[in-house]
Amino acid sequence: MSSIYVFDGHNDAVQFMVDYKSTGRDFMVRSEMGHLDLPRAREGRLAGGLFAMHASPEHEPVDDLTITRDGYEVRYADAVHPDYARGQIDGQLSAMRGLIERSNGQIRLATSVNDIRTAQMDAAFAVVLHIEGAEAIGPDFGYLDALYDAGLRSLGIVWSRPNIFGYGVPFAYPRSPDTGPGLTDLGKSLVKRCNALGIMIDVSHLNERGFWDVAALSTAPLVATHACAHALCPSTRNLTDRQLDAIRDTDGVIGLNLAVNDVRPDGHLEDDTPLDLVVRHIDYLITRIGADRVALGSDFDGAVVPRQIKEASGMPHLIDAMRKNEFDELTLRKFAYDNWLRVFGLTWR
């Protein structure tokens, strides 16, 4: 099995933590539920990751999935009220702080590349705070500044719903990511403010026009923390070759999303997806944009992942599958760990 350490570009674990909701799981204790906790992270040689804070819908959607002749469409998610979103983000931030405190040094908040490297050398798990969907941030950006002071270093402008900053992509297959308007004027101002603070901007969940708005404005490398190639799986959540080329040209990074419906050419939500399909996707991305610009963005606790991986403890299976497909050790280390730290170093202040 692999001895390579992994830094993961995206997970939704905070949504399921007992620190956030009393019915949740204890991140410090190994569970058979979900994908990620500290024991399973250690078994899978995960050294840390971006932990996404996200406001769930105020009302769970009913009958939002439509099966089409050749795929699926999910009804565009409703916008959420900023006050409602802020309450959830405050709760998740408090939960992460509480978890870090009670871990007695086993888990550390990281706000710099040096923090991540030091944690890894000390056998501690590094948490980088990310927000997925900026609904909680008001038009004056005061809450953004407060989140930055609290440790936020990565931001996705939208989830797959509209907000005052822009428009996400509704989930659909097969379909282009060009699904509507791009960033609003406030969204463009948010890009500039994130650049000024040194917060990494995540283009995952943005529609194509929003992507190009970020590309035109941002002074930082383009980053998608969890996405795949549209050429191999024509899901709205995946990036076209032209978008991938823009990531390459800005020396950015794409985190390979393990969500099976965004990996499989047929878009099916089936966990028996073979690792060969995942490796094929990685190979396509590396061939297109280079080994320095492709990393891991698992979407643990937010997606259905291949059964051979199953959970965080199964990450060595993917590394070994890449090795069997003749990826050299330098490329493996870049994909698993180094590429995230490289782009953080180009973005954070």
Short mmCIF file of C-alpha atoms in Angstrom, two decimals:
data_model
loop_
_atom_site.label_atom_id
_atom_site.label_comp_id
_atom_site.label_asym_id
_atom_site.label_seq_id
_atom_site.Cartn_x
_atom_site.Cartn_y
_atom_site.Cartn_z
CA MET A 1 0.00 0.00 0.00
CA SER A 2 1.03 3.61 -0.58
CA SER A 3 3.27 5.48 1.85
CA ILE A 4 2.46 8.85 0.26
CA TYR A 5 0.78 11.53 2.37
CA VAL A 6 -2.40 13.12 1.02
CA PHE A 7 -3.82 16.63 1.34
CA ASP A 8 -7.45 16.73 0.23
CA GLY A 9 -8.94 19.77 -1.49
CA HIS A 10 -12.56 19.33 -0.39
CA ASN A 11 -14.76 17.59 2.15
CA ASP A 12 -18.16 18.25 3.75
CA ALA A 13 -17.40 16.56 7.08
CA VAL A 14 -18.35 19.53 9.29
CA GLN A 15 -22.00 19.03 8.30
CA PHE A 16 -21.98 15.69 10.12
CA MET A 17 -19.91 16.50 13.20
CA VAL A 18 -21.40 16.08 16.65
CA ASP A 19 -19.75 19.42 17.45
CA TYR A 20 -22.18 20.99 14.94
CA LYS A 21 -25.31 18.88 15.46
CA SER A 22 -26.04 16.62 18.42
CA THR A 23 -27.09 13.75 16.16
CA GLY A 24 -23.78 13.85 14.29
CA ARG A 25 -20.61 11.77 14.47
CA ASP A 26 -17.61 12.38 16.69
CA PHE A 27 -14.77 13.26 14.32
CA MET A 28 -12.26 11.96 16.87
CA VAL A 29 -13.77 8.45 16.85
CA ARG A 30 -13.73 5.94 13.99
CA SER A 31 -17.18 5.49 12.48
CA GLU A 32 -18.72 3.19 9.91
CA MET A 33 -20.89 6.08 8.73
CA GLY A 34 -19.92 8.56 6.04
CA HIS A 35 -16.38 8.91 4.73
CA LEU A 36 -14.20 10.92 7.05
CA ASP A 37 -13.05 11.12 10.65
CA LEU A 38 -9.61 11.43 12.22
CA PRO A 39 -8.92 7.68 12.63
CA ARG A 40 -9.90 6.94 9.03
CA ALA A 41 -7.92 9.96 7.82
CA ARG A 42 -4.83 8.56 9.56
CA GLU A 43 -5.44 5.09 8.09
CA GLY A 44 -5.62 6.68 4.63
CA ARG A 45 -2.51 8.82 5.28
CA LEU A 46 -4.43 12.08 4.98
CA ALA A 47 -2.37 14.89 6.44
CA GLY A 48 -5.16 17.47 6.18
CA GLY A 49 -7.68 19.10 3.91
CA LEU A 50 -10.02 21.95 3.09
CA PHE A 51 -13.11 21.70 5.30
CA ALA A 52 -16.16 23.24 3.65
CA MET A 53 -18.61 25.29 5.69
CA HIS A 54 -21.91 25.38 3.82
CA ALA A 55 -25.48 26.55 4.50
CA SER A 56 -27.92 23.75 3.77
CA PRO A 57 -31.34 24.61 2.30
CA GLU A 58 -33.95 26.09 4.62
CA HIS A 59 -36.44 23.51 3.31
CA GLU A 60 -35.47 20.15 1.86
CA PRO A 61 -36.51 20.03 -1.82
CA VAL A 62 -39.29 17.65 -2.89
CA ASP A 63 -39.33 15.92 -6.27
CA ASP A 64 -36.30 17.91 -7.43
CA LEU A 65 -34.78 15.07 -9.52
CA THR A 66 -36.00 14.38 -13.05
CA ILE A 67 -34.70 11.35 -14.95
CA THR A 68 -34.43 12.19 -18.63
CA ARG A 69 -34.07 9.91 -21.63
CA ASP A 70 -30.28 10.04 -21.47
CA GLY A 71 -29.46 11.44 -18.03
CA TYR A 72 -30.88 13.58 -15.23
CA GLU A 73 -31.75 17.12 -14.21
CA VAL A 74 -32.01 18.48 -10.68
CA ARG A 75 -34.25 21.48 -10.09
CA TYR A 76 -32.22 24.62 -9.46
CA ALA A 77 -31.85 24.96 -5.69
CA ASP A 78 -33.58 27.90 -4.05
CA ALA A 79 -31.55 30.83 -2.75
CA VAL A 80 -31.15 31.04 1.03
CA HIS A 81 -31.52 34.15 3.18
CA PRO A 82 -28.17 35.64 4.26
CA ASP A 83 -29.16 35.74 7.94
CA TYR A 84 -30.13 32.06 7.83
CA ALA A 85 -26.87 31.20 6.09
CA ARG A 86 -24.80 33.21 8.56
CA GLY A 87 -26.35 31.37 11.48
CA GLN A 88 -25.26 28.04 9.99
CA ILE A 89 -21.76 29.23 9.16
CA ASP A 90 -21.34 30.65 12.67
CA GLY A 91 -22.36 27.26 14.06
CA GLN A 92 -19.96 25.37 11.83
CA LEU A 93 -17.09 27.72 12.62
CA SER A 94 -17.76 27.24 16.31
CA ALA A 95 -17.87 23.48 15.80
CA MET A 96 -14.50 23.47 14.06
CA ARG A 97 -12.97 25.58 16.81
CA GLY A 98 -14.38 23.24 19.44
CA LEU A 99 -13.09 20.16 17.64
CA ILE A 100 -9.59 21.63 17.31
CA GLU A 101 -9.54 22.59 20.98
CA ARG A 102 -10.64 19.19 22.27
CA SER A 103 -8.26 17.33 19.97
CA ASN A 104 -5.34 18.26 22.26
CA GLY A 105 -3.06 19.12 19.35
CA GLN A 106 -4.04 16.23 17.09
CA ILE A 107 -5.92 18.65 14.80
CA ARG A 108 -4.59 22.12 13.95
CA LEU A 109 -6.00 25.11 12.13
CA ALA A 110 -3.71 25.98 9.21
CA THR A 111 -3.58 29.46 7.66
CA SER A 112 -0.21 29.18 5.92
CA VAL A 113 1.77 26.61 3.97
CA ASN A 114 4.22 26.46 6.84
CA ASP A 115 1.35 25.55 9.19
CA ILE A 116 0.45 22.59 6.97
CA ARG A 117 4.04 21.38 6.65
CA THR A 118 4.67 21.73 10.38
CA ALA A 119 1.50 19.84 11.25
CA GLN A 120 2.48 17.01 8.91
CA MET A 121 5.96 16.78 10.45
CA ASP A 122 4.39 16.69 13.92
CA ALA A 123 1.89 13.99 12.87
CA ALA A 124 -1.01 16.44 13.39
CA PHE A 125 -3.96 16.83 11.02
CA ALA A 126 -4.17 20.24 9.30
CA VAL A 127 -7.56 21.90 8.79
CA VAL A 128 -7.92 24.71 6.25
CA LEU A 129 -11.26 26.55 6.46
CA HIS A 130 -13.27 26.90 3.25
CA ILE A 131 -16.74 28.30 2.62
CA GLU A 132 -18.87 26.76 -0.13
CA GLY A 133 -21.36 29.37 -1.26
CA ALA A 134 -20.99 32.95 -0.03
CA GLU A 135 -24.61 33.56 1.01
CA ALA A 136 -23.56 34.45 4.57
CA ILE A 137 -21.35 37.30 3.35
CA GLY A 138 -23.16 40.61 3.05
CA PRO A 139 -22.59 43.31 0.46
CA ASP A 140 -20.27 45.28 2.78
CA PHE A 141 -17.90 42.26 3.16
CA GLY A 142 -17.59 42.81 6.90
CA TYR A 143 -18.38 39.16 7.62
CA LEU A 144 -15.77 38.10 5.05
CA ASP A 145 -13.14 40.05 6.98
CA ALA A 146 -14.29 38.40 10.22
CA LEU A 147 -14.06 34.95 8.62
CA TYR A 148 -10.58 35.72 7.36
CA ASP A 149 -9.51 36.72 10.85
CA ALA A 150 -10.99 33.41 12.07
CA GLY A 151 -8.83 31.47 9.61
CA LEU A 152 -10.78 31.30 6.34
CA ARG A 153 -8.41 30.85 3.41
CA SER A 154 -10.60 29.47 0.61
CA LEU A 155 -13.99 30.55 -0.75
CA GLY A 156 -16.43 29.21 -3.31
CA ILE A 157 -18.55 32.13 -4.50
CA VAL A 158 -21.59 29.95 -5.11
CA TRP A 159 -22.93 26.49 -4.50
CA SER A 160 -25.36 25.15 -7.11
CA ARG A 161 -27.91 27.91 -6.51
CA PRO A 162 -28.02 31.70 -7.05
CA ASN A 163 -26.94 34.32 -4.54
CA ILE A 164 -26.18 38.03 -4.61
CA PHE A 165 -22.73 37.33 -6.06
CA GLY A 166 -23.52 35.00 -8.96
CA TYR A 167 -25.12 31.84 -10.29
CA GLY A 168 -24.16 28.26 -9.67
CA VAL A 169 -24.76 25.41 -12.05
CA PRO A 170 -27.84 23.27 -11.48
CA PHE A 171 -26.90 19.58 -11.42
CA ALA A 172 -27.61 18.03 -14.83
CA TYR A 173 -26.26 15.44 -17.30
CA PRO A 174 -25.58 15.60 -20.19
CA ARG A 175 -25.42 19.35 -20.35
CA SER A 176 -23.05 22.25 -20.83
CA PRO A 177 -21.87 24.24 -17.79
CA ASP A 178 -22.97 27.36 -19.67
CA THR A 179 -26.30 27.59 -17.84
CA GLY A 180 -26.98 31.29 -17.29
CA PRO A 181 -25.60 34.65 -16.17
CA GLY A 182 -22.20 34.97 -14.55
CA LEU A 183 -21.10 37.10 -11.62
CA THR A 184 -23.05 40.12 -10.47
CA ASP A 185 -21.29 43.42 -9.83
CA LEU A 186 -21.08 42.42 -6.15
CA GLY A 187 -19.58 39.10 -7.20
CA LYS A 188 -16.89 40.89 -9.16
CA SER A 189 -16.15 43.04 -6.12
CA LEU A 190 -15.94 39.88 -4.01
CA VAL A 191 -13.26 38.48 -6.34
CA LYS A 192 -11.19 41.63 -5.89
CA ARG A 193 -11.65 41.58 -2.12
CA CYS A 194 -10.57 37.93 -1.90
CA ASN A 195 -7.49 38.73 -3.99
CA ALA A 196 -6.63 41.58 -1.64
CA LEU A 197 -6.97 39.41 1.46
CA GLY A 198 -5.24 36.40 -0.07
CA ILE A 199 -8.29 34.13 0.07
CA MET A 200 -8.21 31.43 -2.60
CA ILE A 201 -11.23 31.59 -4.94
CA ASP A 202 -12.82 28.24 -5.80
CA VAL A 203 -14.62 28.11 -9.16
CA SER A 204 -16.31 24.78 -8.39
CA HIS A 205 -20.12 25.06 -8.73
CA LEU A 206 -19.85 28.28 -10.76
CA ASN A 207 -21.46 28.21 -14.17
CA GLU A 208 -19.22 28.78 -17.18
CA ARG A 209 -19.90 32.50 -17.52
CA GLY A 210 -19.09 32.99 -13.85
CA PHE A 211 -15.85 31.07 -14.36
CA TRP A 212 -14.81 33.42 -17.14
CA ASP A 213 -15.73 36.44 -15.04
CA VAL A 214 -13.37 35.19 -12.31
CA ALA A 215 -10.70 34.48 -14.92
CA ALA A 216 -10.95 38.04 -16.26
CA LEU A 217 -10.73 39.66 -12.84
CA SER A 218 -8.62 37.54 -10.55
CA THR A 219 -4.92 38.15 -10.05
CA ALA A 220 -4.49 34.70 -8.46
CA PRO A 221 -4.27 31.26 -10.08
CA LEU A 222 -7.60 29.71 -11.05
CA VAL A 223 -8.59 26.85 -8.76
CA ALA A 224 -11.41 24.29 -8.79
CA THR A 225 -11.24 22.40 -5.51
CA HIS A 226 -13.48 19.52 -6.65
CA ALA A 227 -14.36 19.03 -10.30
CA CYS A 228 -13.70 16.74 -13.27
CA ALA A 229 -13.33 16.95 -17.06
CA HIS A 230 -16.47 17.69 -19.10
CA ALA A 231 -14.90 15.97 -22.09
CA LEU A 232 -15.05 12.64 -20.23
CA CYS A 233 -18.29 13.18 -18.30
CA PRO A 234 -20.59 15.93 -19.65
CA SER A 235 -22.00 17.00 -16.30
CA THR A 236 -22.69 20.67 -15.62
CA ARG A 237 -20.34 20.41 -12.63
CA ASN A 238 -17.37 19.53 -14.84
CA LEU A 239 -14.97 21.84 -16.65
CA THR A 240 -14.60 22.13 -20.41
CA ASP A 241 -11.20 21.80 -22.05
CA ARG A 242 -11.12 25.57 -22.53
CA GLN A 243 -11.70 26.09 -18.80
CA LEU A 244 -9.00 23.53 -17.98
CA ASP A 245 -6.61 25.38 -20.28
CA ALA A 246 -7.31 28.60 -18.36
CA ILE A 247 -6.38 26.83 -15.11
CA ARG A 248 -3.16 25.70 -16.78
CA ASP A 249 -2.38 29.15 -18.13
CA THR A 250 -2.73 30.76 -14.68
CA ASP A 251 -0.68 27.99 -13.00
CA GLY A 252 -3.74 26.96 -10.99
CA VAL A 253 -5.04 23.59 -9.79
CA ILE A 254 -8.03 21.32 -10.27
CA GLY A 255 -8.87 18.94 -7.44
CA LEU A 256 -10.14 15.67 -8.92
CA ASN A 257 -13.65 15.07 -7.57
CA LEU A 258 -14.32 11.43 -6.61
CA ALA A 259 -18.10 11.83 -7.10
CA VAL A 260 -18.91 8.87 -9.33
CA ASN A 261 -21.60 10.73 -11.29
CA ASP A 262 -18.98 13.29 -12.33
CA VAL A 263 -16.32 10.67 -13.12
CA ARG A 264 -18.30 8.07 -15.08
CA PRO A 265 -18.83 8.76 -18.80
CA ASP A 266 -22.48 7.71 -18.38
CA GLY A 267 -23.06 9.98 -15.34
CA HIS A 268 -24.57 7.13 -13.30
CA LEU A 269 -24.67 7.30 -9.50
CA GLU A 270 -23.10 3.87 -8.98
CA ASP A 271 -20.47 3.15 -6.35
CA ASP A 272 -19.13 0.13 -8.25
CA THR A 273 -17.30 2.59 -10.50
CA PRO A 274 -13.89 1.00 -11.17
CA LEU A 275 -10.73 2.84 -10.18
CA ASP A 276 -9.56 2.55 -13.77
CA LEU A 277 -12.16 5.19 -14.68
CA VAL A 278 -10.85 7.48 -11.94
CA VAL A 279 -7.26 6.94 -13.09
CA ARG A 280 -8.30 7.61 -16.69
CA HIS A 281 -9.75 10.94 -15.55
CA ILE A 282 -6.56 11.86 -13.70
CA ASP A 283 -4.48 10.93 -16.74
CA TYR A 284 -6.67 13.09 -19.00
CA LEU A 285 -6.32 16.09 -16.70
CA ILE A 286 -2.55 15.71 -16.32
CA THR A 287 -2.10 15.28 -20.07
CA ARG A 288 -4.19 18.40 -20.67
CA ILE A 289 -2.81 20.80 -18.05
CA GLY A 290 0.31 19.22 -16.55
CA ALA A 291 1.31 17.21 -13.49
CA ASP A 292 1.82 20.37 -11.42
CA ARG A 293 -1.85 21.36 -11.70
CA VAL A 294 -3.90 18.27 -10.82
CA ALA A 295 -4.58 17.30 -7.21
CA LEU A 296 -7.25 15.55 -5.12
CA GLY A 297 -10.59 17.12 -4.16
CA SER A 298 -12.43 14.06 -2.88
CA ASP A 299 -15.79 15.56 -1.83
CA PHE A 300 -15.84 13.10 1.07
CA ASP A 301 -19.12 13.25 3.00
CA GLY A 302 -20.66 15.12 0.09
CA ALA A 303 -20.79 12.57 -2.72
CA VAL A 304 -20.97 8.90 -3.66
CA VAL A 305 -17.38 7.72 -4.15
CA PRO A 306 -16.06 4.52 -5.75
CA ARG A 307 -16.59 1.41 -3.63
CA GLN A 308 -12.90 0.45 -3.90
CA ILE A 309 -12.05 3.67 -2.05
CA LYS A 310 -15.22 3.69 0.10
CA GLU A 311 -13.92 6.21 2.64
CA ALA A 312 -10.83 8.17 3.65
CA SER A 313 -9.02 5.05 4.82
CA GLY A 314 -9.20 3.75 1.24
CA MET A 315 -7.16 6.53 -0.35
CA PRO A 316 -4.03 4.33 -0.67
CA HIS A 317 -6.02 2.17 -3.10
CA LEU A 318 -6.24 5.10 -5.51
CA ILE A 319 -2.55 5.93 -5.17
CA ASP A 320 -1.66 2.30 -5.79
CA ALA A 321 -3.98 2.18 -8.83
CA MET A 322 -2.15 5.21 -10.22
CA ARG A 323 1.18 3.56 -9.54
CA LYS A 324 0.06 0.40 -11.37
CA ASN A 325 -0.84 2.62 -14.33
CA GLU A 326 2.78 3.84 -14.46
CA PHE A 327 2.46 7.22 -12.79
CA ASP A 328 5.91 7.96 -11.41
CA GLU A 329 6.53 8.75 -7.74
CA LEU A 330 7.09 12.46 -8.32
CA THR A 331 3.73 12.78 -10.10
CA LEU A 332 2.02 10.81 -7.33
CA ARG A 333 3.42 13.12 -4.67
CA LYS A 334 2.40 16.19 -6.62
CA PHE A 335 -1.14 14.89 -7.05
CA ALA A 336 -1.50 13.74 -3.46
CA TYR A 337 0.09 16.61 -1.57
CA ASP A 338 2.51 19.04 -3.20
CA ASN A 339 0.24 20.71 -5.75
CA TRP A 340 -2.15 22.08 -3.14
CA LEU A 341 0.68 23.57 -1.13
CA ARG A 342 2.17 25.08 -4.28
CA VAL A 343 -1.03 26.92 -5.22
CA PHE A 344 -1.66 27.99 -1.62
CA GLY A 345 1.80 29.53 -1.66
CA LEU A 346 0.91 31.47 -4.82
CA THR A 347 -2.39 32.72 -3.37
CA TRP A 348 -2.29 33.21 0.40
CA ARG A 349 -0.74 36.30 1.97
#
